[in-house]
JSON list of C-alpha atoms in Angstrom, two decimals:
[
{"chain": "R", "resi": 103, "resn": "MET", "atom": "CA", "xyz": [155.14, 50.18, 144.67]},
{"chain": "R", "resi": 104, "resn": "ILE", "atom": "CA", "xyz": [153.51, 48.93, 141.48]},
{"chain": "R", "resi": 105, "resn": "VAL", "atom": "CA", "xyz": [152.92, 45.57, 143.14]},
{"chain": "R", "resi": 106, "resn": "LEU", "atom": "CA", "xyz": [150.94, 47.28, 145.91]},
{"chain": "R", "resi": 107, "resn": "VAL", "atom": "CA", "xyz": [148.79, 49.09, 143.34]},
{"chain": "R", "resi": 108, "resn": "LEU", "atom": "CA", "xyz": [148.12, 45.84, 141.48]},
{"chain": "R", "resi": 109, "resn": "VAL", "atom": "CA", "xyz": [147.25, 44.04, 144.71]},
{"chain": "R", "resi": 110, "resn": "GLY", "atom": "CA", "xyz": [144.86, 46.88, 145.57]},
{"chain": "R", "resi": 111, "resn": "VAL", "atom": "CA", "xyz": [143.16, 46.65, 142.18]},
{"chain": "R", "resi": 112, "resn": "LEU", "atom": "CA", "xyz": [142.90, 42.87, 142.56]},
{"chain": "R", "resi": 113, "resn": "LEU", "atom": "CA", "xyz": [141.31, 43.22, 146.01]},
{"chain": "R", "resi": 114, "resn": "LEU", "atom": "CA", "xyz": [138.80, 45.75, 144.66]},
{"chain": "R", "resi": 115, "resn": "ALA", "atom": "CA", "xyz": [137.89, 43.40, 141.82]},
{"chain": "R", "resi": 116, "resn": "VAL", "atom": "CA", "xyz": [137.42, 40.46, 144.18]},
{"chain": "R", "resi": 117, "resn": "ALA", "atom": "CA", "xyz": [135.33, 42.59, 146.56]},
{"chain": "R", "resi": 118, "resn": "GLY", "atom": "CA", "xyz": [133.19, 43.72, 143.62]},
{"chain": "R", "resi": 119, "resn": "CYS", "atom": "CA", "xyz": [132.61, 40.12, 142.56]},
{"chain": "R", "resi": 120, "resn": "VAL", "atom": "CA", "xyz": [131.64, 39.19, 146.12]},
{"chain": "R", "resi": 121, "resn": "CYS", "atom": "CA", "xyz": [129.15, 42.07, 146.15]},
{"chain": "R", "resi": 122, "resn": "VAL", "atom": "CA", "xyz": [127.65, 40.92, 142.84]},
{"chain": "R", "resi": 123, "resn": "VAL", "atom": "CA", "xyz": [127.05, 37.43, 144.24]},
{"chain": "R", "resi": 124, "resn": "TRP", "atom": "CA", "xyz": [125.74, 38.81, 147.53]},
{"chain": "R", "resi": 125, "resn": "ALA", "atom": "CA", "xyz": [123.39, 41.22, 145.72]},
{"chain": "R", "resi": 126, "resn": "SER", "atom": "CA", "xyz": [122.01, 38.39, 143.61]},
{"chain": "R", "resi": 127, "resn": "ARG", "atom": "CA", "xyz": [121.04, 36.68, 146.86]},
{"chain": "R", "resi": 128, "resn": "GLY", "atom": "CA", "xyz": [119.27, 39.80, 148.17]},
{"chain": "R", "resi": 129, "resn": "GLY", "atom": "CA", "xyz": [121.94, 41.73, 150.04]},
{"chain": "R", "resi": 130, "resn": "PRO", "atom": "CA", "xyz": [121.56, 45.18, 151.56]},
{"chain": "R", "resi": 131, "resn": "ARG", "atom": "CA", "xyz": [121.11, 48.31, 149.47]},
{"chain": "R", "resi": 132, "resn": "TRP", "atom": "CA", "xyz": [124.79, 49.34, 149.56]},
{"chain": "R", "resi": 133, "resn": "VAL", "atom": "CA", "xyz": [125.80, 45.90, 148.25]},
{"chain": "R", "resi": 134, "resn": "ARG", "atom": "CA", "xyz": [123.40, 46.26, 145.34]},
{"chain": "R", "resi": 135, "resn": "GLY", "atom": "CA", "xyz": [124.95, 49.67, 144.61]},
{"chain": "R", "resi": 136, "resn": "VAL", "atom": "CA", "xyz": [128.49, 48.28, 144.63]},
{"chain": "R", "resi": 137, "resn": "ALA", "atom": "CA", "xyz": [127.34, 45.39, 142.45]},
{"chain": "R", "resi": 138, "resn": "ALA", "atom": "CA", "xyz": [125.78, 47.78, 139.94]},
{"chain": "R", "resi": 139, "resn": "VAL", "atom": "CA", "xyz": [129.00, 49.81, 139.77]},
{"chain": "R", "resi": 140, "resn": "THR", "atom": "CA", "xyz": [131.06, 46.63, 139.38]},
{"chain": "R", "resi": 141, "resn": "LEU", "atom": "CA", "xyz": [128.87, 45.34, 136.56]},
{"chain": "R", "resi": 142, "resn": "GLY", "atom": "CA", "xyz": [128.91, 48.75, 134.86]},
{"chain": "R", "resi": 143, "resn": "LEU", "atom": "CA", "xyz": [132.70, 48.98, 135.00]},
{"chain": "R", "resi": 144, "resn": "GLY", "atom": "CA", "xyz": [132.96, 45.42, 133.69]},
{"chain": "R", "resi": 145, "resn": "GLU", "atom": "CA", "xyz": [130.78, 46.38, 130.73]},
{"chain": "R", "resi": 146, "resn": "VAL", "atom": "CA", "xyz": [132.93, 49.45, 130.03]},
{"chain": "R", "resi": 147, "resn": "VAL", "atom": "CA", "xyz": [136.11, 47.36, 130.14]},
{"chain": "R", "resi": 148, "resn": "ARG", "atom": "CA", "xyz": [134.55, 44.78, 127.84]},
{"chain": "R", "resi": 149, "resn": "VAL", "atom": "CA", "xyz": [133.50, 47.39, 125.28]},
{"chain": "R", "resi": 150, "resn": "LEU", "atom": "CA", "xyz": [136.86, 49.15, 125.40]},
{"chain": "R", "resi": 151, "resn": "GLY", "atom": "CA", "xyz": [138.66, 45.82, 125.04]},
{"chain": "R", "resi": 152, "resn": "ARG", "atom": "CA", "xyz": [136.53, 44.89, 122.07]},
{"chain": "R", "resi": 153, "resn": "SER", "atom": "CA", "xyz": [137.13, 48.22, 120.29]},
{"chain": "R", "resi": 154, "resn": "GLY", "atom": "CA", "xyz": [140.87, 48.02, 121.03]},
{"chain": "R", "resi": 155, "resn": "SER", "atom": "CA", "xyz": [141.20, 44.52, 119.62]},
{"chain": "R", "resi": 156, "resn": "ARG", "atom": "CA", "xyz": [139.19, 45.50, 116.57]},
{"chain": "R", "resi": 157, "resn": "SER", "atom": "CA", "xyz": [141.52, 48.39, 115.77]},
{"chain": "R", "resi": 158, "resn": "ARG", "atom": "CA", "xyz": [144.61, 46.24, 116.31]},
{"chain": "R", "resi": 159, "resn": "SER", "atom": "CA", "xyz": [143.34, 43.37, 114.19]},
{"chain": "R", "resi": 160, "resn": "GLY", "atom": "CA", "xyz": [142.47, 45.73, 111.37]},
{"chain": "R", "resi": 161, "resn": "SER", "atom": "CA", "xyz": [145.95, 47.25, 111.25]},
{"chain": "R", "resi": 162, "resn": "ASN", "atom": "CA", "xyz": [147.92, 44.01, 111.58]},
{"chain": "R", "resi": 163, "resn": "SER", "atom": "CA", "xyz": [147.68, 41.07, 109.27]},
{"chain": "R", "resi": 164, "resn": "SER", "atom": "CA", "xyz": [148.86, 37.92, 110.99]},
{"chain": "R", "resi": 165, "resn": "SER", "atom": "CA", "xyz": [149.79, 34.70, 109.32]},
{"chain": "R", "resi": 166, "resn": "ASP", "atom": "CA", "xyz": [150.31, 31.29, 110.84]},
{"chain": "R", "resi": 167, "resn": "GLY", "atom": "CA", "xyz": [153.53, 30.81, 108.91]}
]
């Protein structure tokens, strides 16, 4: 079941990337909308990933041994 969910998320991500490329080449209006949503979600994930890594790196002190 989890594999099906992950495959679905992967297909959505690939479709979003295709729409971004298609929109950059002047695709229809709905493609530009999907591309804008894809780029917006990518920005949100990037910001959340950055804030999560910052909080983890501040609490853990790693050494190379």
